[in-house]
Amino acid sequence: MSNYEIDNRGFYGKFGGAYIPELLYPCVEELRSQYESIMQDEGFQEEFQSLLKDYVGRPTPLYFAKRLSKYYNTNIYLKREDLCHTGAHKVNNTIGQILVAQRLNKKRIIAETGAGQHGVATATVCALMGIECIVYMGEKDIERQAPNVKRMKMLGAEVRPAMSGSKTLKDATNEAIRDWINNPHDTHYIIGSVVGPHPYPDMVAKFQSVISEEIKWQLKEHIGKENPDAVIACVGGGSNAAGAFYHYMDEADVRLIACEAAGLGVESGETAATSVIGSEGIIHGSRTLLMQTDDGQIVEPYSISAGLDYPGIGPLHAHLIDSGRAEAVSITDAEAMKAGFFVSKMEGIIPAIETAHAFAALEHIKYKASDVIVINLSGRGDKDLATYVAWDNNEYQHNH
Amino acid sequence: MNRIQRLFQEKKEGILNIYFTAGHPGLNDTEDIIIELDKAGVDLVEVGMPYSDPLADGETIQKSSSIALKNGMHLDLLFEQIKSARQKTDIPMVMMGYYNQVLQYGPKKFINRCSDAGVDGLILPDLPLFEFEEKYKDIFEAAGLGISFLVTPKTETHRIQKIDEVSKGFIYMVSTNATTGGEASFSNEQLDYFQRMKGLELQNPRLIGFGISSKKGYDAACSHSNGAIIGSAFIRALENGQNLSSTIHQFVNSIKNG
Ligand SMILES: Cc1ncc(COP(=O)(O)O)c(C=O)c1O
């Protein structure tokens, strides 16, 4: 039995559960009572696997990054989630959840999005299935991720701005939850990360677990063994990290390295480094680590990366970090941007700014020349071109 | 017996419970609002602890909460304000907020401050029933503090019975399956739900809230339960009014007498 699976109330150790108002209870309970049997159903698995293969383009390659490995004097493999249809790992989860929604007879889909990748992935599967789609997105994120807003609209989704709080991912999530409360009968909420009330963290982690399932056999093909010495992933809510870590959580010899966004610096007050400055509490229906005041008010986060600009982390990661199983590394805006430019020139791959945080960890962690390190390349950077350019011209820094 | 239990023993119908967000419109209005509500003939006051991310609340309460936080409201100050109001009134008071506020303050310390300030009960919509039973039930009882859980039109009967077993004071019947603030005209589905609740013969009295904004809504709620809870409509009145005292008296009068 794994130490990192949920218990019967949906807790990973002391983290997780469902801290939700009664108004949300029927929605969450309907999903909770059915998600396991739906996911285990043979017909479901057949459809899920076939869509992952033929629509998403799985398995994604595990690529040996020759020049990067030489530069860092170690062995670096890149799990190419950027090559998934829509350009990020997010679609693994939305394919799974749209199939769940259909089996629950839901006619309307809502989602929240930060970077817009989850919004695009949700709009995509809704178009695929011919289902109505509404995406909540912080006003600030609508500005800084404009290409993804256009993509969502082209795919037929309605994008609704979240105007409260920091106008980013946290606030978009609040609005999506309120929408669900107001539309309990016909609507399924496709959460985009391993956050929210039970059963979401478990369900999303399981849909994303295909990432480490593939790494295992792919690494065996490359080097003759399934386990690397380390797996590195960025953590916003933590879904790509959960997927990359999943089948290694019980393999104690594999280091799990979670990269959080430090923004302008962990102590700067402009950060999203939840595991460093956060404490145990409740956010979006889950007991986990979050950034908050002594009075329990949620603190507004900051990161250059819209997908990491979130004041909490999923309960699985809170548990992995709290128990010492995973190492947390904080990466500043500047470190991430430098890594993003560097990887582009070294490997011909422009990573999402979220993913650039994972690459920057190579400057922080200790490793040996003989080590095998897998970096989860969660997404491509096309959506971030404007920010990369503004950074390169020093315009971004000037405005922050 | 605390003030809430005494109230429901003395008065079985037409209970009027008014919610406001502490720290709104002004940081130091809490005491005056409580006193004026009492004078205007309100039966129960629900003091909202402003929260940064009030998931179960509609736009009006969200907005008032962020204004209150901007004004500088925090729990230590709120307990002082309530304690000061308690010297001048015997009206039952409950505090409503989110579980994370209690968790960070420290549940034991929070409950002690409630007793000390003369708070009679709590409403924490995102506190799970089992967690209350396992962790807090005994401390609440020792402190003489009530707890009200929410019931909605979609809550199943066995769960309503469980909620009734655990609640102490009254049950908060959410009129609709929607966040607070909408307009109330009760549908057949809602009326069925009110009847179903009546038929269960619960041990706790029932108050209907969410979306009630007029005498019509208040009367309708009262005809199906022990009374009504009004929040958003009162907050809007406070926002539009000039003088706190006359605004409050006019508002309460308009609810009770039309
Ligand atoms: C490419 C990419 N990576 C990572 C993330 C962060 O999310 P998570 O931590 O759930 O993987 C996002 C979120 O938008 C993303 O678009």
Coordinates of N, CA and C and ligand atoms in Angstrom, one line a residue, chain A residues 87-90 113-119 148 169 192-195 204 208 234-242 305-308 317 351-355 376-380 383-384, ligand 1:
Chain A
G87 N -0.3 21.8 -26.6 CA 0.9 22.4 -26.2 C 1.3 22.3 -24.7
A88 N 0.5 21.5 -24.0 CA 0.9 21.3 -22.6 C 0.2 20.0 -22.1
H89 N 0.7 19.6 -20.9 CA 0.2 18.4 -20.2 C -1.3 18.5 -19.9
K90 N -1.8 19.7 -19.8 CA -3.2 20.0 -19.3 C -4.2 19.1 -20.0
T113 N -8.8 29.1 -15.5 CA -7.5 29.0 -16.1 C -6.6 30.1 -15.7
G114 N -5.3 29.9 -15.6 CA -4.3 30.9 -15.3 C -3.6 31.3 -16.6
A115 N -2.7 30.4 -17.0 CA -1.9 30.6 -18.2 C -2.8 30.5 -19.4
G116 N -4.0 30.0 -19.3 CA -4.8 29.8 -20.5 C -4.6 28.4 -21.1
Q117 N -3.6 27.6 -20.6 CA -3.4 26.3 -21.2 C -4.5 25.4 -20.8
H118 N -4.9 25.4 -19.5 CA -6.0 24.6 -19.1 C -7.3 25.0 -19.8
G119 N -7.5 26.3 -19.9 CA -8.7 26.8 -20.6 C -8.7 26.3 -22.1
N148 N -3.8 32.8 -25.9 CA -4.7 31.7 -25.4 C -6.1 32.1 -25.3
L169 N -5.4 33.5 -11.1 CA -5.9 32.1 -11.0 C -6.8 31.8 -9.8
G192 N -8.4 22.4 -13.2 CA -7.2 22.2 -14.1 C -5.9 21.7 -13.4
S193 N -6.0 21.5 -12.1 CA -4.8 21.0 -11.4 C -5.2 20.1 -10.3
V194 N -4.2 19.6 -9.5 CA -4.5 18.7 -8.4 C -4.9 19.5 -7.1
V195 N -5.8 20.4 -7.3 CA -6.3 21.2 -6.2 C -7.8 21.0 -6.1
V204 N -7.4 14.1 -10.8 CA -6.5 14.7 -11.7 C -5.1 14.1 -11.7
Q208 N -3.2 12.4 -14.9 CA -1.8 12.9 -15.3 C -0.8 11.8 -15.1
C234 N 7.8 21.8 -12.4 CA 7.3 23.0 -11.8 C 6.0 22.7 -11.1
V235 N 5.7 23.5 -10.1 CA 4.4 23.3 -9.4 C 3.6 24.7 -9.3
G236 N 2.5 24.7 -10.0 CA 1.5 25.8 -9.8 C 0.5 25.2 -8.8
G237 N -0.5 24.5 -9.3 CA -1.3 23.7 -8.4 C -0.6 22.4 -8.2
G238 N 0.1 21.9 -9.2 CA 0.9 20.7 -9.1 C 0.5 19.5 -10.0
S239 N -0.2 19.8 -11.1 CA -0.7 18.6 -11.8 C 0.4 18.0 -12.7
N240 N 1.2 18.8 -13.3 CA 2.3 18.1 -14.2 C 3.3 17.4 -13.3
A241 N 3.5 18.1 -12.1 CA 4.4 17.4 -11.1 C 3.8 16.1 -10.6
A242 N 2.5 16.2 -10.3 CA 1.9 14.9 -9.8 C 2.0 13.8 -10.8
S305 N 4.9 34.1 -14.2 CA 4.2 33.0 -14.9 C 2.8 32.8 -14.4
A306 N 1.8 33.1 -15.3 CA 0.4 33.0 -14.9 C 0.0 31.6 -14.4
G307 N 0.7 30.6 -14.9 CA 0.3 29.2 -14.4 C 0.8 28.9 -13.1
L308 N 1.8 29.6 -12.6 CA 2.3 29.4 -11.2 C 1.9 30.4 -10.2
H317 N 1.1 17.5 -2.9 CA 2.5 18.1 -2.8 C 2.7 18.6 -1.4
P351 N 10.5 26.8 -24.0 CA 9.6 26.2 -23.0 C 8.6 27.3 -22.5
A352 N 7.4 26.9 -22.0 CA 6.5 27.8 -21.3 C 7.3 28.4 -20.1
I353 N 6.9 29.6 -19.7 CA 7.6 30.2 -18.6 C 7.4 29.3 -17.3
E354 N 6.3 28.7 -17.2 CA 6.1 27.8 -16.1 C 7.2 26.7 -16.1
T355 N 7.4 26.1 -17.2 CA 8.3 25.0 -17.4 C 9.8 25.5 -17.2
N376 N 10.3 17.4 -16.4 CA 9.1 17.3 -17.1 C 8.8 18.6 -17.9
L377 N 8.9 18.5 -19.2 CA 8.8 19.7 -20.0 C 7.3 20.0 -20.2
S378 N 6.6 20.6 -19.2 CA 5.2 20.6 -19.2 C 4.5 21.3 -20.3
G379 N 5.2 22.3 -20.9 CA 4.5 23.0 -22.0 C 5.4 23.9 -22.9
R380 N 4.9 24.2 -24.0 CA 5.7 25.1 -24.9 C 5.4 26.5 -24.7
K383 N 2.7 30.8 -26.2 CA 1.8 31.7 -25.5 C 2.6 32.8 -24.8
D384 N 3.8 32.5 -24.5 CA 4.6 33.5 -23.6 C 5.5 34.4 -24.4
Ligands
LIG1 C1 2.9 24.6 -19.3 C2 2.4 24.7 -17.9 N1 3.1 24.1 -16.9 C3 2.7 24.1 -15.7 C4 1.6 24.7 -15.2 C5 1.2 24.7 -13.8 O1 0.2 23.9 -13.5 P1 0.4 22.5 -12.7 O2 1.2 22.8 -11.5 O3 -1.0 22.1 -12.3 O4 1.1 21.6 -13.6 C6 0.7 25.3 -16.2 C7 -0.5 26.0 -15.8 O5 -1.1 26.7 -16.5 C8 1.2 25.3 -17.6 O6 0.5 25.9 -18.5

